[in-house]
Coordinates of C-alpha atoms in Angstrom, one line a residue:
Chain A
X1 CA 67.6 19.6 103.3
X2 CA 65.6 17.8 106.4
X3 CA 62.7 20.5 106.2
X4 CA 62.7 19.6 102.5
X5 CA 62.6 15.4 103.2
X6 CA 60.5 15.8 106.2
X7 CA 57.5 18.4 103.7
X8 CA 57.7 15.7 101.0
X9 CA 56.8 13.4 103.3
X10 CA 54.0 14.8 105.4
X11 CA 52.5 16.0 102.1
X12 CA 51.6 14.7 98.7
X13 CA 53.3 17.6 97.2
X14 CA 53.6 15.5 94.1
X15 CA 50.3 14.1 94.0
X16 CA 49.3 18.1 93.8
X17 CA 51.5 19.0 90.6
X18 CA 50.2 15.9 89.2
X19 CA 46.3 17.4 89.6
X20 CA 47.9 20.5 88.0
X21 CA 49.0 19.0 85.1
X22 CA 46.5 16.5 84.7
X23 CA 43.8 20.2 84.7
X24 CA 46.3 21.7 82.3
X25 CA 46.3 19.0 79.7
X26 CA 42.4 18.8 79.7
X27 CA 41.9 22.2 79.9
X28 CA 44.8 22.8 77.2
X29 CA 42.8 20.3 74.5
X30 CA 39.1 21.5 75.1
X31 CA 40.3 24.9 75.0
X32 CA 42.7 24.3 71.7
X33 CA 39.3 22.7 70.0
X34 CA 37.0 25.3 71.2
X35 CA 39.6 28.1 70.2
X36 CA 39.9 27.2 67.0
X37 CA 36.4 26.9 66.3
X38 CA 35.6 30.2 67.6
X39 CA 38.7 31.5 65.6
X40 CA 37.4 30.3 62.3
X41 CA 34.1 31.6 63.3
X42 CA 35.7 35.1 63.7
X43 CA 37.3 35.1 60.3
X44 CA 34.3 33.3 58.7
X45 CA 32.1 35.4 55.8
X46 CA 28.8 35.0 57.7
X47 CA 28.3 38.0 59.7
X48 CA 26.2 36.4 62.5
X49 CA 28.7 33.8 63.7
X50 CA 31.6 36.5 63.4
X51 CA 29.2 38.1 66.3
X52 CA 29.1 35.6 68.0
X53 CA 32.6 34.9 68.1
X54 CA 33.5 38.1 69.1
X55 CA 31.2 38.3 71.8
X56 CA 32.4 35.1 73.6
X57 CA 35.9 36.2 73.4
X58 CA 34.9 39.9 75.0
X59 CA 32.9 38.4 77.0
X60 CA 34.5 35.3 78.4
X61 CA 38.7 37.3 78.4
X62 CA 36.9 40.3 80.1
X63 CA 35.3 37.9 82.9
X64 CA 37.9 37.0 86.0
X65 CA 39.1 33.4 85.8
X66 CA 37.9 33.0 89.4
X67 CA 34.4 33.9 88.7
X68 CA 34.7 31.3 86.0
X69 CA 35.5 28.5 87.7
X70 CA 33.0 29.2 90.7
X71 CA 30.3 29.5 88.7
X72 CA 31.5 26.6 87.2
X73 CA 31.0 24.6 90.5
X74 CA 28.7 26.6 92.6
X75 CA 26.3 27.8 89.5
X76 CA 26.5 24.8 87.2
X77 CA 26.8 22.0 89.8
X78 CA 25.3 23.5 93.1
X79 CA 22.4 25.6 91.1
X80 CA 21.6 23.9 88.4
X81 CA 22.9 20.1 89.5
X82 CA 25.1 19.6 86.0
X83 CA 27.3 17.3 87.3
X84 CA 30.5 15.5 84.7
X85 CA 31.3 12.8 86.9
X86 CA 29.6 10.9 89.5
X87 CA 32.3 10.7 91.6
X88 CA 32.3 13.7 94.0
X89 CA 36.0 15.1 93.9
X90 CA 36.4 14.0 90.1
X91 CA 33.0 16.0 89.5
X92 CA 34.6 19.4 90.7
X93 CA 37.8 18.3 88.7
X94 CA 36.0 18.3 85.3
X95 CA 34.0 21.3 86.3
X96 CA 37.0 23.1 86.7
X97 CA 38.7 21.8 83.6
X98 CA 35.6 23.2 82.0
X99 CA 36.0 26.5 83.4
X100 CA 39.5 26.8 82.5
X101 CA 38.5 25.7 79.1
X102 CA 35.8 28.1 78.2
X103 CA 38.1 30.7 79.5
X104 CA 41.5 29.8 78.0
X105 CA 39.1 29.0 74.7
X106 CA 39.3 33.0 74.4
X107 CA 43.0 33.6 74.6
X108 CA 43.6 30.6 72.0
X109 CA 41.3 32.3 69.7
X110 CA 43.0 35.4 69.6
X111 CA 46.4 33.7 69.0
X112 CA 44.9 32.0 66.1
X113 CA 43.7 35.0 65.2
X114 CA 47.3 36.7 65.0
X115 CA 48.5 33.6 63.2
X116 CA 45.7 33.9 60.9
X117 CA 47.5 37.8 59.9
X118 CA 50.7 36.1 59.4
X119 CA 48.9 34.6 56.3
X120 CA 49.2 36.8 53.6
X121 CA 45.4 37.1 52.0
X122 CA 46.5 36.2 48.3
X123 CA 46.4 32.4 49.9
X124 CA 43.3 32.9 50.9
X125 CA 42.3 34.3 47.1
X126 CA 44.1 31.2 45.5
X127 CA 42.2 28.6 47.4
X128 CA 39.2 30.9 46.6
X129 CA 39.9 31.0 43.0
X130 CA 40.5 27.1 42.4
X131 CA 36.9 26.4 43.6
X132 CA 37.4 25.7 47.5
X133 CA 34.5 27.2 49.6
X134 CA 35.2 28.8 52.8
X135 CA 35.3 25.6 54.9
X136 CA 38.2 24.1 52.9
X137 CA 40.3 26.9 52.3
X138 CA 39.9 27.3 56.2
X139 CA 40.9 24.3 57.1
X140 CA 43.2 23.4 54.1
X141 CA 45.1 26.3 53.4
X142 CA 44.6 28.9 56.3
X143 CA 44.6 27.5 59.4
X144 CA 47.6 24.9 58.8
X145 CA 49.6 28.1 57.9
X146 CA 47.9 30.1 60.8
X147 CA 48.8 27.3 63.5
X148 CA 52.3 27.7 62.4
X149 CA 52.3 31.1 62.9
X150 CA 50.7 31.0 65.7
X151 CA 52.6 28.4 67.8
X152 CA 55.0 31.2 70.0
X153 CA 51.3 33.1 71.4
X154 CA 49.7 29.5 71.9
X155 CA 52.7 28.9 73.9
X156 CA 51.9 32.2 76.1
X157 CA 48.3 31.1 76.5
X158 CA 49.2 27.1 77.3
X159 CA 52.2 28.8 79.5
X160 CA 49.1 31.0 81.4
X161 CA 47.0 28.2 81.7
X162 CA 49.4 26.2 83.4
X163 CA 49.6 28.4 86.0
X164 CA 46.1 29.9 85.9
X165 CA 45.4 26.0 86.9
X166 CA 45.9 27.2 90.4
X167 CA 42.5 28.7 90.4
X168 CA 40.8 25.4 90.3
X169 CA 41.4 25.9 94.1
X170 CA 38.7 28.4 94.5
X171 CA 36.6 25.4 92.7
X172 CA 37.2 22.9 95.4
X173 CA 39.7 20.6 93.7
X174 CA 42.9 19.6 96.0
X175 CA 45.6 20.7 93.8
X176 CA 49.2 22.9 94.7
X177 CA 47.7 26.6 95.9
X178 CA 45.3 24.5 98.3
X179 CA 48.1 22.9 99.5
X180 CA 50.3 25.6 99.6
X181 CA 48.0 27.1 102.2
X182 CA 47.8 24.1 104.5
X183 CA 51.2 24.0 104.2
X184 CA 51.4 27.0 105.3
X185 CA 49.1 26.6 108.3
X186 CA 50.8 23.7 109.8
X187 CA 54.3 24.3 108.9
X188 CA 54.7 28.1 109.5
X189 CA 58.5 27.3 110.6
X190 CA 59.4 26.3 107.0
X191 CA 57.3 29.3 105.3
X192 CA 60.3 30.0 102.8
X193 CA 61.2 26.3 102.2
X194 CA 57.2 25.9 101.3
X195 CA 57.1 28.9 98.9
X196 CA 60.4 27.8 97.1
X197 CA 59.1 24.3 96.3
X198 CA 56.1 25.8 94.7
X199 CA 57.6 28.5 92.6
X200 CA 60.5 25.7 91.5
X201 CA 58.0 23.3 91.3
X202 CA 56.1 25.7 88.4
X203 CA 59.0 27.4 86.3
X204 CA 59.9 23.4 86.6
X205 CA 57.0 22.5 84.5
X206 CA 56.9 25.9 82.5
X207 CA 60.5 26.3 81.6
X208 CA 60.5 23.2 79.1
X209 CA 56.8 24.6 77.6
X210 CA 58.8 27.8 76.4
X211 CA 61.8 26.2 75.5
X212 CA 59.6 23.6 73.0
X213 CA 57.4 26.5 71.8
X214 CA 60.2 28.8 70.7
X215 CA 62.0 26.2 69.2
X216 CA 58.8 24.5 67.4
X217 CA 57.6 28.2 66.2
X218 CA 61.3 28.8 64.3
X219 CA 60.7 25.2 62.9
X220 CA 57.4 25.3 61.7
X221 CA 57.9 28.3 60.2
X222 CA 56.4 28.6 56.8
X223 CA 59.0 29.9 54.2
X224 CA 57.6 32.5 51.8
Chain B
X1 CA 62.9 24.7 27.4
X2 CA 58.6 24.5 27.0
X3 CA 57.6 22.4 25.2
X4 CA 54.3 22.7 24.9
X5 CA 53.5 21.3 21.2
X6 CA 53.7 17.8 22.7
X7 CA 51.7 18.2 25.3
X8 CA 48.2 16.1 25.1
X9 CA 45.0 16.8 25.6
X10 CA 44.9 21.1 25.7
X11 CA 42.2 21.8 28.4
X12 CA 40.5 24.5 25.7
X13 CA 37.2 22.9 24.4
X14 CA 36.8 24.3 21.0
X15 CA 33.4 23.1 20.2
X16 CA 31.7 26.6 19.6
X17 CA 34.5 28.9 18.6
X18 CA 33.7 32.5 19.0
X19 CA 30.4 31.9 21.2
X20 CA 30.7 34.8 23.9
X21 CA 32.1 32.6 27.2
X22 CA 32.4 35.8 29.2
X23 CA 30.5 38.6 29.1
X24 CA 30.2 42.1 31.4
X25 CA 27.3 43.8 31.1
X26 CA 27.4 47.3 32.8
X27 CA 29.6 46.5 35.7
X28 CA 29.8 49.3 37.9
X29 CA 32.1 49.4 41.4
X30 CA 33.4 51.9 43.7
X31 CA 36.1 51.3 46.0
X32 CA 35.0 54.4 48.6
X33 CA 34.6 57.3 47.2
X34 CA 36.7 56.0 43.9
X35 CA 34.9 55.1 40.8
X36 CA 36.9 52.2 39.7
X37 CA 35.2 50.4 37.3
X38 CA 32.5 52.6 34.7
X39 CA 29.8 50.8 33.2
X40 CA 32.5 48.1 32.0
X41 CA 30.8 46.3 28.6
X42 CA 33.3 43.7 27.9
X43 CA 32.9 40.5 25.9
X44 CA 35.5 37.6 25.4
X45 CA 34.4 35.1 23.1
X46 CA 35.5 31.6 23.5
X47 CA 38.9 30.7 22.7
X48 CA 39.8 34.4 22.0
X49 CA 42.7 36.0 23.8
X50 CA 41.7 39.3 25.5
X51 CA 44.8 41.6 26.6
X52 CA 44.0 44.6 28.9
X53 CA 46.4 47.2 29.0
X54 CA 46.2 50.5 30.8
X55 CA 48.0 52.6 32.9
X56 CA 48.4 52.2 37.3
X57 CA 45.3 53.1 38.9
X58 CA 43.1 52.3 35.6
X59 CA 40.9 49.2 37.3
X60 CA 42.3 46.8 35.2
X61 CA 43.3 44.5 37.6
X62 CA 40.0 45.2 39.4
X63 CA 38.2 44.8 36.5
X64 CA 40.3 41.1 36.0
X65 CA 39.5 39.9 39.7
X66 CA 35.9 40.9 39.1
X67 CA 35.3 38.3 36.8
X68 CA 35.7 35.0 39.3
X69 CA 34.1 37.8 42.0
X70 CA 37.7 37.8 44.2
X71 CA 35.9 41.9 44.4
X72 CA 32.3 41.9 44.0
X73 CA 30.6 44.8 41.7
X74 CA 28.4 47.6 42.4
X75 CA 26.0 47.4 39.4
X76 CA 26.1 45.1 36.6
X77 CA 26.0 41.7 35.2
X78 CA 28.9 39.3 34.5
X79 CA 27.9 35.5 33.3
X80 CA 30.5 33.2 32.3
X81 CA 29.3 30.0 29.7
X82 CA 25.7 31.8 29.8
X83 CA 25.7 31.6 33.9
X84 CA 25.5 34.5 35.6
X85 CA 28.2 34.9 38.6
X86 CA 26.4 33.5 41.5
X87 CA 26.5 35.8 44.6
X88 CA 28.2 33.2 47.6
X89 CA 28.6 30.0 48.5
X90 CA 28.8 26.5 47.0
X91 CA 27.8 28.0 43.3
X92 CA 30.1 30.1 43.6
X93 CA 33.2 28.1 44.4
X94 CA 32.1 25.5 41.3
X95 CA 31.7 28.3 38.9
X96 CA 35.2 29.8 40.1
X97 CA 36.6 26.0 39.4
X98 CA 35.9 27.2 35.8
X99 CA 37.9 30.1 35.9
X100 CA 41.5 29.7 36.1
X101 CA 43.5 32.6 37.8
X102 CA 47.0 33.7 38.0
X103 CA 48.0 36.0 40.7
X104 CA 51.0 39.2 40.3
X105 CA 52.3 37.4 43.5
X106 CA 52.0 34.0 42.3
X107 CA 50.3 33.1 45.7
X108 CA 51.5 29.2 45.8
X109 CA 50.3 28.1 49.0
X110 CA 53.2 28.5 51.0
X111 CA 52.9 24.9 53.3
X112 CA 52.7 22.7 50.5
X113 CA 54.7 21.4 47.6
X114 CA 55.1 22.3 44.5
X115 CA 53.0 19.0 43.7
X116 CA 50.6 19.4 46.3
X117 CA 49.7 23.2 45.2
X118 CA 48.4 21.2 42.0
X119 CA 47.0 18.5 43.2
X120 CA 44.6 20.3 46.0
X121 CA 42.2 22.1 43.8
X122 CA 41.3 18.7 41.9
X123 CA 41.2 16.6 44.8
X124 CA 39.3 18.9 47.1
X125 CA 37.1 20.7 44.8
X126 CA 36.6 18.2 42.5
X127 CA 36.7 15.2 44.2
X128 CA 39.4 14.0 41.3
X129 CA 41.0 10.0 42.8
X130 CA 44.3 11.3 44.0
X131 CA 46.8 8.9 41.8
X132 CA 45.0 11.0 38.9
X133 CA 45.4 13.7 40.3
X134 CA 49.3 13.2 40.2
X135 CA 49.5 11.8 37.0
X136 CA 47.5 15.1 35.3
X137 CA 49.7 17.4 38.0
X138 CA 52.8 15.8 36.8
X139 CA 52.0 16.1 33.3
X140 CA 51.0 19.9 33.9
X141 CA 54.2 20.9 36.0
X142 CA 56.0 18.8 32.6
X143 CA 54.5 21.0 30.2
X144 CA 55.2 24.4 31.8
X145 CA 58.9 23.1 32.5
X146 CA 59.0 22.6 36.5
X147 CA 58.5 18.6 36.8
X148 CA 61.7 18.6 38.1
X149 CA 60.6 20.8 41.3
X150 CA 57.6 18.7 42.1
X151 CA 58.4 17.5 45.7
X152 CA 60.2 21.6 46.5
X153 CA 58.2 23.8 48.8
X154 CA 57.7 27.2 46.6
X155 CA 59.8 29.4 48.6
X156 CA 62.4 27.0 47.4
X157 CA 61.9 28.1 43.6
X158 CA 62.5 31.1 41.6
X159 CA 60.0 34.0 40.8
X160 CA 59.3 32.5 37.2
X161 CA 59.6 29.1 38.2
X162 CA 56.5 29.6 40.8
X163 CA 54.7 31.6 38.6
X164 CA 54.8 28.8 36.2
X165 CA 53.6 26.5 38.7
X166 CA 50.5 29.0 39.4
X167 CA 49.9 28.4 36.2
X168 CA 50.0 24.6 36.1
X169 CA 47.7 24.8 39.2
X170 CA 45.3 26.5 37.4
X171 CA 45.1 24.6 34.4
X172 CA 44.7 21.4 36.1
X173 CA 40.7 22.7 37.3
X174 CA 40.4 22.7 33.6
X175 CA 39.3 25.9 33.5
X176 CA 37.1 27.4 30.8
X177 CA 38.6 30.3 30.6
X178 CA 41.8 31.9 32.5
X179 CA 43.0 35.3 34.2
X180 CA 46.4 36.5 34.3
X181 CA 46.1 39.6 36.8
X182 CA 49.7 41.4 35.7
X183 CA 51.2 37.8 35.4
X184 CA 55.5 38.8 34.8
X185 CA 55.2 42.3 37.1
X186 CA 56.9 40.9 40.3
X187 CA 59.8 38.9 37.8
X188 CA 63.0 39.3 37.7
X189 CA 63.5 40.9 34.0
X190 CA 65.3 37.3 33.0
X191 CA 62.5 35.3 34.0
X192 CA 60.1 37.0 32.0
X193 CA 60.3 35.3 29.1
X194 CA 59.9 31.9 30.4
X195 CA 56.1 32.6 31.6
X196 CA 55.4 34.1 28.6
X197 CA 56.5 31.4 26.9
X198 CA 54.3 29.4 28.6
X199 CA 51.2 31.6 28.2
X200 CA 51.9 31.7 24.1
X201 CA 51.9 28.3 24.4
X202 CA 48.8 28.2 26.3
X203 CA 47.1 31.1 23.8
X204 CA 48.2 28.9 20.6
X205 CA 46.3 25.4 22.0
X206 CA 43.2 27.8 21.9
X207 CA 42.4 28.5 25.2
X208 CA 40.4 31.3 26.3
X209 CA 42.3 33.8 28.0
X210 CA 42.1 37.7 29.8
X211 CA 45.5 38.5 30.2
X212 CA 46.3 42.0 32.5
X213 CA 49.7 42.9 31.5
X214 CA 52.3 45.8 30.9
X215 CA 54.3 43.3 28.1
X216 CA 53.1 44.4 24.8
X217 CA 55.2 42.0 22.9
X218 CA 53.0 39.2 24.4
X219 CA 50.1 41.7 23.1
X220 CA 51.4 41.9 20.0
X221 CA 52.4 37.8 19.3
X222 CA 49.6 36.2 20.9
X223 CA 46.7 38.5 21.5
X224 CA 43.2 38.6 19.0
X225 CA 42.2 41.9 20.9
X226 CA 43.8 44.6 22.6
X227 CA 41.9 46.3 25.6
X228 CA 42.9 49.8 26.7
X229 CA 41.4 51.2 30.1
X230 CA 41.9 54.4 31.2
X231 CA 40.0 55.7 34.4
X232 CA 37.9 52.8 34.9
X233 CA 36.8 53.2 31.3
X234 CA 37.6 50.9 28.3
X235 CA 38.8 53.6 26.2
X236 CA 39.1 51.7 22.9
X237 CA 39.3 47.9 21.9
X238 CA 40.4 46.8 18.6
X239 CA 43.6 44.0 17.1
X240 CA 46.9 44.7 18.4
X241 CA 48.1 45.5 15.3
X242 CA 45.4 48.1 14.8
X243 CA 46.1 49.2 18.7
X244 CA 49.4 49.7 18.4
X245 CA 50.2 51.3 14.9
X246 CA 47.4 53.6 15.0
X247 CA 45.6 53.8 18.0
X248 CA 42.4 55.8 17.7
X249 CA 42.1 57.7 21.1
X250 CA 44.2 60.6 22.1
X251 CA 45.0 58.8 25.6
X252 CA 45.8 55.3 24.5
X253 CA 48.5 57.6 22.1
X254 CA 49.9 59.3 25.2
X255 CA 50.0 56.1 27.1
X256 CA 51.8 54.6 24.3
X257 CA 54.1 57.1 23.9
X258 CA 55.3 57.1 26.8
X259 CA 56.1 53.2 27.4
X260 CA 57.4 52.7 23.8
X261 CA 59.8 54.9 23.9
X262 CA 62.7 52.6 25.3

């Protein structure tokens, strides 16, 4: 219990969850945002923004995460000077929340795309057939039905990006891996002790994710 | 149980009676390798109600869901009030605000109420004030017998019960002209009668309507004109009386013969 105490209080163990989370919940909304957009671009009747939507998501899910985020950093920022915040750290923060975005932006278009199946296609050929165009019928009939179907495989993908967070690491930002390995380094005594506050610390934070998604997908079930 | 003689204000204009309001011209369309519909010449004039009747696989249905372009054709015109069916987009949608349709599987949009199915199309398509809206829905679900369900989510109704709200969701676009597409095929036998009901009642306030269906009492009481396909072919037309006493071709015989036999 003293190595425990005495690591909690030579590091800021909870000031490096708390980056986690805070990448997570940007990462989660830009991604939710540009998901669905890319979703209803995929399911939409022009055939060049189908295209397009299709090649982000083979694109961007067939791309390593890693790659992502240091291009993010080291192309965006250290190439071509793009910077999201003027305040050094915060800059590779946001760079990295964009990288996890625009990759996580895939994955959340393919689970709106499975909970755009659930919907059976007559209700997509009622709200054709009482005058909605494509844009209303997305947004008024489908998608509310597809988000509701979809809610169990957005859980999976806001479940990966919690931990997938950890990659912001290789994007400079001081968050658990990084401080995992420093931990590491000057504390090889308490190697185990270090890896079991980790691990905890994550099904800690993913455990209630799963639980709320499982139970919100069998509540938001639509009835047919 | 419908009451329909009391209800105001029929959505059927009856200005030009017998003016053609939809009219095929030569529609051709393949589904692969399968000719489905065969230079179709069809014309329903206004306030006329058109039953099409025909055995499985005939292109009935096809050639119903044609006509508000839920499947597009091959060759061929179609024009509805003198417009021709515009290809996609915004035209599109308005002219399909003029076309009522009722689905085989009712197809109430599952996340919404009973009121809200009705309500949607007028508010969203055209841009009706929402307390009117309600007033006309409520007045609709009235007349087809289901204002009682208003606030239920559809799966909470019953077959006929839904179907009848299809049809009030329909009627409140005010639609020129409607399509049943096999309207009573997924009932329950007992609930039948209640939608039919409803679409008599509909057919007597004079509104235009191209009804797919396998129930040729409702051909015999309410139709002007009886439509028989056969292999994506309108095999013969002619007054139901006409149809079914003495039918002309030797297939509408055989097809009768073998349903009216029961």
């Amino acid at each position: 219990m003293d190595d425990f105490t005495s690591l909690f209080s030579e590091f800021d163990v909870l000031g490096a969850f708390w980056t986690n989370i805070q990448l997570t919940f940007f990462a989660a909304i830009v991604s939710l945002v540009v998901g669905t957009v890319l979703a209803v671009m995929r399911i939409s009747p022009v055939p060049s923004l189908r295209w397009a939507g299709s090649t982000y998501v083979t694109l961007i899910r067939n791309t390593p995460l890693t790659v992502i985020i240091v291009f993010c950093v080291l192309g965006l920022w250290g190439q071509l000077g793009i910077t999201l915040s003027s305040d050094f750290q915060r800059n590779f923060f946001w760079l990295s929340v964009l990288g996890l975005a625009v990759y996580h932006a895939a994955f959340v278009c393919e689970a709106l795309r499975s909970g755009v199946n659930t919907v059976p296609v007559g209700q997509a050929e009622a709200a054709r057939a009482i005058g909605l165009d494509f844009a209303s019928s997305a947004r008024l009939v489908i998608l509310p039905q597809a988000f509701r179907g979809a809610v169990a495989p957005l859980g999976n993908v806001l479940i990966a990006l919690t931990k997938n967070s950890t990659v912001a690491a290789a994007g400079s930002v001081a968050e658990t891996s990084g401080l995992l390995r420093t931990m590491i380094e000057n504390r090889p005594d308490l190697i185990l002790a270090i890896f079991f506050i980790f691990a905890f610390g994550f099904v800690l934070i993913v455990v209630p994710i799963g639980l709320a998604t499982t139970s919100l997908s069998r509540r938001l079930a639509v009835a047919r | 149980m419908v009451d329909l003689a009391t209800a105001s204000s029929g959505p059927a204009a009856h200005d030009d009676e017998g003016a053609p309001l939809v009219e095929l011209r030569g529609v051709d369309k393949h589904f692969g390798p399968l000719h489905v519909l065969k230079q179709i010449d069809l014309t329903v004039a206004r306030g006329e109600v058109v039953v099409i009747i025909g055995p499985s696989g005939s292109g009935k249905s096809t050639l119903c869901r044609t006509i508000n372009r839920l499947e597009t054709i091959d060759a061929g015109t179609i024009t509805i009030d003198g417009r021709e069916l515009p290809a996609e987009g915004r035209e599109l949608a308005r002219l399909r605000a003029d076309v009522g349709m009722v689905f085989q599987s009712f197809n109430l949009f599952a996340h919404k109420t009973v009121l809200e199915n009705v309500t949607l199309g007028p508010i969203k398509a055209k841009g009706v004030k929402r307390a009117a809206a309600r007033s006309r829905a409520m007045e609709l679900l009235d007349r087809v017998g289901v204002a009682n369900q208003a606030e239920k989510l559809p799966a909470q109704l019953s077959g006929g019960q839904q179907q009848r709200v299809a049809v009030a969701r329909a009627l409140a676009m005010d639609p020129k002209v409607m399509l049943f597409d096999e309207p009573t095929s997924a009932l329950d036998p007992e609930m039948i009668n209640e939608v039919l009901d409803v679409m008599v009642g509909l057919a007597r306030d004079g509104m235009t309507m191209l009804v797919v269906t396998h129930e040729m009492g409702f051909a015999r009481r309410a139709a002007n004109r009886v439509v028989f396909m056969d292999g994506g072919e309108i095999v013969e037309q002619a007054d139901p009386e006409t149809f079914f006493t003495s039918p002309s071709s030797a297939r509408a015989r055989d097809f009768l013969s073998k349903i009216l036999t029961h």
